[in-house]
PDB file of C-alpha atoms in Angstrom:
ATOM      1  CA  ARG A   1     315.129  58.034 117.528  1.00  0.00           C
ATOM      2  CA  HIS A   2     313.261  60.429 118.934  1.00  0.00           C
ATOM      3  CA  TYR A   3     314.572  62.336 115.839  1.00  0.00           C
ATOM      4  CA  ARG A   4     312.076  60.224 113.418  1.00  0.00           C
ATOM      5  CA  GLU A   5     309.409  60.729 116.206  1.00  0.00           C
ATOM      6  CA  ALA A   6     309.636  64.213 115.982  1.00  0.00           C
ATOM      7  CA  VAL A   7     309.844  64.878 112.667  1.00  0.00           C
ATOM      8  CA  GLY A   8     306.899  62.189 112.161  1.00  0.00           C
ATOM      9  CA  LEU A   9     304.732  64.318 114.417  1.00  0.00           C
ATOM     10  CA  ALA A  10     304.704  67.552 112.610  1.00  0.00           C
ATOM     11  CA  ARG A  11     304.856  66.193 109.846  1.00  0.00           C
ATOM     12  CA  THR A  12     300.971  64.647 111.209  1.00  0.00           C
ATOM     13  CA  LEU A  13     300.643  68.384 113.090  1.00  0.00           C
ATOM     14  CA  MET A  14     301.176  69.717 109.299  1.00  0.00           C
ATOM     15  CA  ASP A  15     298.625  66.941 107.716  1.00  0.00           C
ATOM     16  CA  THR A  16     296.470  68.173 110.281  1.00  0.00           C
ATOM     17  CA  LYS A  17     296.673  71.682 109.554  1.00  0.00           C
ATOM     18  CA  ASP A  18     296.135  70.961 105.631  1.00  0.00           C
ATOM     19  CA  SER A  19     292.833  69.330 106.158  1.00  0.00           C
ATOM     20  CA  LEU A  20     291.415  71.516 109.115  1.00  0.00           C
ATOM     21  CA  GLN A  21     293.013  74.766 106.589  1.00  0.00           C
ATOM     22  CA  ALA A  22     291.272  72.467 103.336  1.00  0.00           C
ATOM     23  CA  GLN A  23     288.121  71.966 105.888  1.00  0.00           C
ATOM     24  CA  ARG A  24     287.867  75.613 106.183  1.00  0.00           C
ATOM     25  CA  LYS A  25     288.577  76.628 102.518  1.00  0.00           C
ATOM     26  CA  ARG A  26     285.204  74.434 101.937  1.00  0.00           C
ATOM     27  CA  GLN A  27     283.156  75.238 104.701  1.00  0.00           C
ATOM     28  CA  PHE A  28     283.536  79.257 103.480  1.00  0.00           C
ATOM     29  CA  VAL A  29     283.462  78.519  99.025  1.00  0.00           C
ATOM     30  CA  SER A  30     279.708  76.576 100.722  1.00  0.00           C
ATOM     31  CA  GLN A  31     279.522  78.994 103.066  1.00  0.00           C
ATOM     32  CA  LEU A  32     279.861  81.723  99.949  1.00  0.00           C
ATOM     33  CA  GLN A  33     277.677  79.362  97.430  1.00  0.00           C
ATOM     34  CA  MET A  34     275.321  79.400 100.068  1.00  0.00           C
ATOM     35  CA  LEU A  35     274.966  83.120 101.151  1.00  0.00           C
ATOM     36  CA  HIS A  36     275.320  83.940  96.336  1.00  0.00           C
ATOM     37  CA  ASP A  37     272.370  81.464  96.354  1.00  0.00           C
ATOM     38  CA  TYR A  38     270.151  83.125  98.827  1.00  0.00           C
ATOM     39  CA  ARG A  39     271.234  86.674  97.215  1.00  0.00           C
ATOM     40  CA  ARG A  40     270.121  84.883  93.737  1.00  0.00           C
ATOM     41  CA  TRP A  41     266.308  82.996  95.427  1.00  0.00           C
ATOM     42  CA  ARG A  42     265.697  86.443  97.218  1.00  0.00           C
ATOM     43  CA  LYS A  43     266.313  88.640  93.982  1.00  0.00           C
ATOM     44  CA  LYS A  44     264.188  85.797  92.112  1.00  0.00           C
ATOM     45  CA  ALA A  45     261.215  85.993  94.897  1.00  0.00           C
ATOM     46  CA  ASP A  46     261.372  90.337  94.394  1.00  0.00           C
ATOM     47  CA  ASP A  47     261.370  90.618  91.639  1.00  0.00           C
ATOM     48  CA  THR A  48     258.582  87.772  91.351  1.00  0.00           C
ATOM     49  CA  GLU A  49     256.883  90.253  94.264  1.00  0.00           C
ATOM     50  CA  TYR A  50     256.855  93.308  92.087  1.00  0.00           C
ATOM     51  CA  LYS A  51     256.187  91.655  89.644  1.00  0.00           C
ATOM     52  CA  LEU A  52     252.770  90.642  91.382  1.00  0.00           C
ATOM     53  CA  LEU A  53     252.886  93.331  92.613  1.00  0.00           C
ATOM     54  CA  LEU A  54     252.921  95.529  89.133  1.00  0.00           C
ATOM     55  CA  ARG A  55     249.933  92.806  87.738  1.00  0.00           C
ATOM     56  CA  GLU A  56     247.655  93.627  91.471  1.00  0.00           C
ATOM     57  CA  ASN A  57     248.125  97.408  90.896  1.00  0.00           C
ATOM     58  CA  ASN A  58     247.591  97.585  86.844  1.00  0.00           C
ATOM     59  CA  ILE A  59     244.411  95.315  87.713  1.00  0.00           C
ATOM     60  CA  PHE A  60     243.808  97.743  90.347  1.00  0.00           C
ATOM     61  CA  ARG A  61     244.384 100.910  87.559  1.00  0.00           C
ATOM     62  CA  ILE A  62     241.715  98.840  84.895  1.00  0.00           C
ATOM     63  CA  LEU A  63     239.098  98.246  87.388  1.00  0.00           C
ATOM     64  CA  ILE A  64     238.904 101.539  88.314  1.00  0.00           C
ATOM     65  CA  GLY A  65     238.613 103.047  84.708  1.00  0.00           C
ATOM     66  CA  MET A  66     235.975 100.362  84.096  1.00  0.00           C
ATOM     67  CA  LEU A  67     234.135 101.881  86.907  1.00  0.00           C
ATOM     68  CA  VAL A  68     234.938 105.671  86.257  1.00  0.00           C
ATOM     69  CA  THR A  69     234.122 104.450  82.383  1.00  0.00           C
ATOM     70  CA  THR A  70     230.039 102.664  83.559  1.00  0.00           C
ATOM     71  CA  GLY A  71     229.594 105.619  86.176  1.00  0.00           C
ATOM     72  CA  ILE A  72     229.691 108.506  82.533  1.00  0.00           C
ATOM     73  CA  LEU A  73     228.181 106.245  80.544  1.00  0.00           C
ATOM     74  CA  LEU A  74     225.665 105.665  82.963  1.00  0.00           C
ATOM     75  CA  THR A  75     225.500 109.306  84.062  1.00  0.00           C
ATOM     76  CA  ALA A  76     224.822 110.159  80.645  1.00  0.00           C
ATOM     77  CA  VAL A  77     222.230 107.494  79.829  1.00  0.00           C
ATOM     78  CA  PHE A  78     220.132 109.260  83.244  1.00  0.00           C
ATOM     79  CA  ILE A  79     220.954 112.742  81.885  1.00  0.00           C
ATOM     80  CA  ASN A  80     219.713 111.778  78.092  1.00  0.00           C
ATOM     81  CA  TRP A  81     216.941 110.071  80.063  1.00  0.00           C
ATOM     82  CA  ARG A  82     215.551 112.772  81.904  1.00  0.00           C
ATOM     83  CA  ARG A  83     216.078 115.068  79.134  1.00  0.00           C
ATOM     84  CA  ARG A  84     213.899 112.876  76.505  1.00  0.00           C
ATOM     85  CA  LEU A  85     211.225 112.538  79.631  1.00  0.00           C
ATOM     86  CA  LYS A  86     211.502 115.794  80.479  1.00  0.00           C
ATOM     87  CA  ALA A  87     210.998 116.982  76.641  1.00  0.00           C
ATOM     88  CA  GLU A  88     208.537 114.235  76.326  1.00  0.00           C
ATOM     89  CA  ASN A  89     206.191 115.643  79.627  1.00  0.00           C
ATOM     90  CA  LYS A  90     206.261 118.883  77.990  1.00  0.00           C
ATOM     91  CA  LEU A  91     205.207 117.552  74.788  1.00  0.00           C
ATOM     92  CA  LEU A  92     202.016 116.233  75.818  1.00  0.00           C
ATOM     93  CA  LEU A  93     201.334 119.277  78.276  1.00  0.00           C
ATOM     94  CA  GLU A  94     201.514 121.101  75.248  1.00  0.00           C
ATOM     95  CA  GLN A  95     199.526 118.508  73.059  1.00  0.00           C
ATOM     96  CA  ARG A  96     196.393 118.802  75.587  1.00  0.00           C
ATOM     97  CA  GLU A  97     196.407 122.271  76.545  1.00  0.00           C
ATOM     98  CA  GLN A  98     195.955 121.680  72.439  1.00  0.00           C
ATOM     99  CA  GLU A  99     193.269 119.592  73.496  1.00  0.00           C
ATOM    100  CA  SER A 100     191.866 121.224  76.061  1.00  0.00           C
ATOM    101  CA  LEU A 101     191.820 124.926  73.783  1.00  0.00           C
ATOM    102  CA  ARG A 102     190.009 122.760  70.266  1.00  0.00           C
ATOM    103  CA  VAL A 103     187.177 120.619  73.490  1.00  0.00           C
ATOM    104  CA  GLY A 104     186.215 124.003  74.370  1.00  0.00           C
ATOM    105  CA  TYR A 105     185.876 125.738  71.259  1.00  0.00           C
ATOM    106  CA  TYR A 106     183.465 123.640  69.561  1.00  0.00           C
ATOM    107  CA  LYS A 107     182.000 123.835  73.563  1.00  0.00           C
ATOM    108  CA  GLN A 108     181.352 127.679  72.588  1.00  0.00           C
ATOM    109  CA  LEU A 109     181.065 126.855  69.540  1.00  0.00           C
ATOM    110  CA  ASN A 110     178.586 124.580  70.065  1.00  0.00           C
ATOM    111  CA  LEU A 111     176.717 127.077  72.748  1.00  0.00           C
ATOM    112  CA  LEU A 112     176.894 129.866  70.840  1.00  0.00           C
ATOM    113  CA  THR A 113     175.025 127.475  67.566  1.00  0.00           C
ATOM    114  CA  LEU A 114     171.895 126.900  69.859  1.00  0.00           C
ATOM    115  CA  PRO A 115     171.411 130.290  71.312  1.00  0.00           C
ATOM    116  CA  LEU A 116     171.451 131.112  67.557  1.00  0.00           C
ATOM    117  CA  VAL A 117     168.938 127.945  66.664  1.00  0.00           C
ATOM    118  CA  TYR A 118     166.649 129.509  68.986  1.00  0.00           C
ATOM    119  CA  SER A 119     166.620 133.053  68.836  1.00  0.00           C
ATOM    120  CA  ASN A 120     165.198 132.254  65.380  1.00  0.00           C
ATOM    121  CA  GLN A 121     161.804 130.821  66.057  1.00  0.00           C
ATOM    122  CA  ARG A 122     159.063 133.367  66.545  1.00  0.00           C
ATOM    123  CA  GLU A 123     157.412 130.416  68.953  1.00  0.00           C
ATOM    124  CA  GLY A 124     159.447 130.981  71.548  1.00  0.00           C
ATOM    125  CA  ARG A 125     161.164 127.251  72.132  1.00  0.00           C
ATOM    126  CA  MET A 126     164.160 126.534  69.722  1.00  0.00           C
ATOM    127  CA  ARG A 127     163.771 123.960  66.889  1.00  0.00           C
ATOM    128  CA  MET A 128     166.425 122.310  65.803  1.00  0.00           C
ATOM    129  CA  SER A 129     166.820 121.410  61.820  1.00  0.00           C
ATOM    130  CA  GLU A 130     168.644 118.501  60.376  1.00  0.00           C
ATOM    131  CA  SER A 131     171.554 120.814  59.552  1.00  0.00           C
ATOM    132  CA  ASP A 132     171.335 122.755  62.874  1.00  0.00           C
ATOM    133  CA  TRP A 133     171.750 118.361  63.890  1.00  0.00           C
ATOM    134  CA  GLN A 134     174.767 117.619  61.525  1.00  0.00           C
ATOM    135  CA  LYS A 135     176.290 121.189  62.361  1.00  0.00           C
ATOM    136  CA  ILE A 136     176.071 119.775  66.013  1.00  0.00           C
ATOM    137  CA  TYR A 137     177.506 116.082  64.276  1.00  0.00           C
ATOM    138  CA  THR A 138     180.669 117.625  62.722  1.00  0.00           C
ATOM    139  CA  ASN A 139     181.179 119.709  65.839  1.00  0.00           C
ATOM    140  CA  THR A 140     181.242 116.768  68.507  1.00  0.00           C
ATOM    141  CA  ASP A 141     183.817 114.648  66.202  1.00  0.00           C
ATOM    142  CA  THR A 142     185.416 116.403  65.412  1.00  0.00           C
ATOM    143  CA  CYS A 143     186.563 117.582  69.236  1.00  0.00           C
ATOM    144  CA  PHE A 144     186.338 113.707  70.007  1.00  0.00           C
ATOM    145  CA  GLN A 145     187.255 111.694  66.699  1.00  0.00           C
ATOM    146  CA  ASP A 146     183.982 110.194  64.983  1.00  0.00           C
ATOM    147  CA  PHE A 147     182.211 110.109  68.094  1.00  0.00           C
ATOM    148  CA  THR A 148     178.704 108.884  66.911  1.00  0.00           C
ATOM    149  CA  THR A 149     180.458 106.375  64.359  1.00  0.00           C
ATOM    150  CA  LYS A 150     181.639 105.051  66.926  1.00  0.00           C
ATOM    151  CA  LEU A 151     178.821 105.395  69.276  1.00  0.00           C
ATOM    152  CA  ARG A 152     176.366 103.829  65.664  1.00  0.00           C
ATOM    153  CA  GLN A 153     178.475 101.114  65.446  1.00  0.00           C
ATOM    154  CA  ASP A 154     179.108 100.319  69.952  1.00  0.00           C
ATOM    155  CA  HIS A 155     174.867 100.918  69.561  1.00  0.00           C
ATOM    156  CA  PRO A 156     173.354 100.965  67.043  1.00  0.00           C
ATOM    157  CA  SER A 157     169.733 100.150  68.403  1.00  0.00           C
ATOM    158  CA  LEU A 158     169.935 104.268  68.672  1.00  0.00           C
ATOM    159  CA  LYS A 159     167.926 105.969  67.914  1.00  0.00           C
ATOM    160  CA  GLU A 160     168.922 109.751  66.148  1.00  0.00           C
ATOM    161  CA  ASP A 161     167.210 111.685  69.163  1.00  0.00           C
ATOM    162  CA  ASP A 162     169.162 108.913  71.243  1.00  0.00           C
ATOM    163  CA  ILE A 163     172.324 110.131  69.439  1.00  0.00           C
ATOM    164  CA  ARG A 164     171.960 113.325  69.940  1.00  0.00           C
ATOM    165  CA  LEU A 165     171.587 113.401  73.110  1.00  0.00           C
ATOM    166  CA  CYS A 166     174.316 111.835  73.861  1.00  0.00           C
ATOM    167  CA  CYS A 167     176.260 114.252  71.869  1.00  0.00           C
ATOM    168  CA  LEU A 168     174.692 117.488  73.819  1.00  0.00           C
ATOM    169  CA  LEU A 169     175.907 115.432  76.823  1.00  0.00           C
ATOM    170  CA  LYS A 170     179.659 114.539  75.703  1.00  0.00           C
ATOM    171  CA  MET A 171     179.345 119.259  75.131  1.00  0.00           C
ATOM    172  CA  ASP A 172     178.763 119.098  78.698  1.00  0.00           C
ATOM    173  CA  MET A 173     175.696 121.089  77.475  1.00  0.00           C
ATOM    174  CA  PRO A 174     173.241 122.838  80.704  1.00  0.00           C
ATOM    175  CA  LEU A 175     170.183 120.671  82.449  1.00  0.00           C
ATOM    176  CA  ASP A 176     168.476 123.223  81.075  1.00  0.00           C
ATOM    177  CA  LEU A 177     169.384 124.080  77.751  1.00  0.00           C
ATOM    178  CA  ILE A 178     169.035 119.916  76.800  1.00  0.00           C
ATOM    179  CA  ALA A 179     165.257 120.644  78.074  1.00  0.00           C
ATOM    180  CA  LEU A 180     164.750 123.584  76.176  1.00  0.00           C
ATOM    181  CA  ILE A 181     166.682 121.409  72.959  1.00  0.00           C
ATOM    182  CA  PHE A 182     163.460 118.730  73.610  1.00  0.00           C
ATOM    183  CA  ASN A 183     160.628 120.464  74.890  1.00  0.00           C
ATOM    184  CA  ILE A 184     160.475 118.401  78.165  1.00  0.00           C
ATOM    185  CA  GLU A 185     161.303 119.361  81.310  1.00  0.00           C
ATOM    186  CA  LYS A 186     164.224 119.600  83.250  1.00  0.00           C
ATOM    187  CA  GLY A 187     163.509 116.266  85.620  1.00  0.00           C
ATOM    188  CA  SER A 188     162.913 114.155  82.282  1.00  0.00           C
ATOM    189  CA  VAL A 189     166.181 114.973  80.614  1.00  0.00           C
ATOM    190  CA  SER A 190     166.961 112.799  84.567  1.00  0.00           C
ATOM    191  CA  GLN A 191     164.851 109.813  83.611  1.00  0.00           C
ATOM    192  CA  ARG A 192     164.965 110.624  79.245  1.00  0.00           C
ATOM    193  CA  LYS A 193     169.264 109.757  80.335  1.00  0.00           C
ATOM    194  CA  GLN A 194     168.549 106.943  82.886  1.00  0.00           C
ATOM    195  CA  ARG A 195     166.182 104.830  80.450  1.00  0.00           C
ATOM    196  CA  LEU A 196     169.408 104.903  77.218  1.00  0.00           C
ATOM    197  CA  ARG A 197     171.321 103.902  80.076  1.00  0.00           C
ATOM    198  CA  GLN A 198     169.045 100.978  80.449  1.00  0.00           C
ATOM    199  CA  LYS A 199     168.960 100.960  77.064  1.00  0.00           C
ATOM    200  CA  MET A 200     172.878 100.557  76.353  1.00  0.00           C
ATOM    201  CA  GLY A 201     172.710  97.421  79.008  1.00  0.00           C
ATOM    202  CA  LEU A 202     175.554  99.500  80.470  1.00  0.00           C
ATOM    203  CA  ASP A 203     176.533  98.700  84.163  1.00  0.00           C
ATOM    204  CA  VAL A 204     178.240 102.439  84.891  1.00  0.00           C
ATOM    205  CA  PRO A 205     176.828 106.204  84.884  1.00  0.00           C
ATOM    206  CA  LEU A 206     175.017 107.112  80.585  1.00  0.00           C
ATOM    207  CA  ASP A 207     178.121 110.587  81.322  1.00  0.00           C
ATOM    208  CA  ASP A 208     180.821 108.400  82.888  1.00  0.00           C
ATOM    209  CA  TYR A 209     180.350 106.095  80.105  1.00  0.00           C
ATOM    210  CA  LEU A 210     180.523 108.674  77.155  1.00  0.00           C
ATOM    211  CA  LYS A 211     183.381 110.871  78.499  1.00  0.00           C
ATOM    212  CA  ARG A 212     185.410 106.903  77.882  1.00  0.00           C
ATOM    213  CA  ILE A 213     184.794 107.356  73.979  1.00  0.00           C
TER     214      ILE A 213
END
């Protein structure tokens, strides 16, 4: 009897031992599987993170490249604009200088023409012939691009003497010389200018108006 009980107990112990070993084995296998799954998940996460980081770096590089390219283009455009502006200003300055020289030339030409007319008069006063006035008209129109034509079109009521006075004023002739040409006093020139301003219906001084034409 005691022997059978001992044998049964031994079997029970063996079964329990086997069961524990099997359980431990399953736990070990389960732990190995969990460790494997974790490593695989970690690798996948690392790969994903690396790809995201690589993508961010690529985007950053693209943005930097775009900024650099834009900066270069803007710099090139600015430099080209500065050069073109400088060239245009230089050309404009040259044109103004040429215009100033041209105006000065014809003014001097008129100033030379008038004393010659005066010196040819035996009576001691200036008498302008139609030919002399035609020279004044030609010089003034050449200097100020059809000045007399525009004046006649805008103010058809002006007489020939009015046009002549406007030409002399446009050429900045001295009042003394204008008075000598029209055989009047110097003060009468100012009065004549005022009457002409009223006749033309101007709300600005006559000299200022003529400068705009």
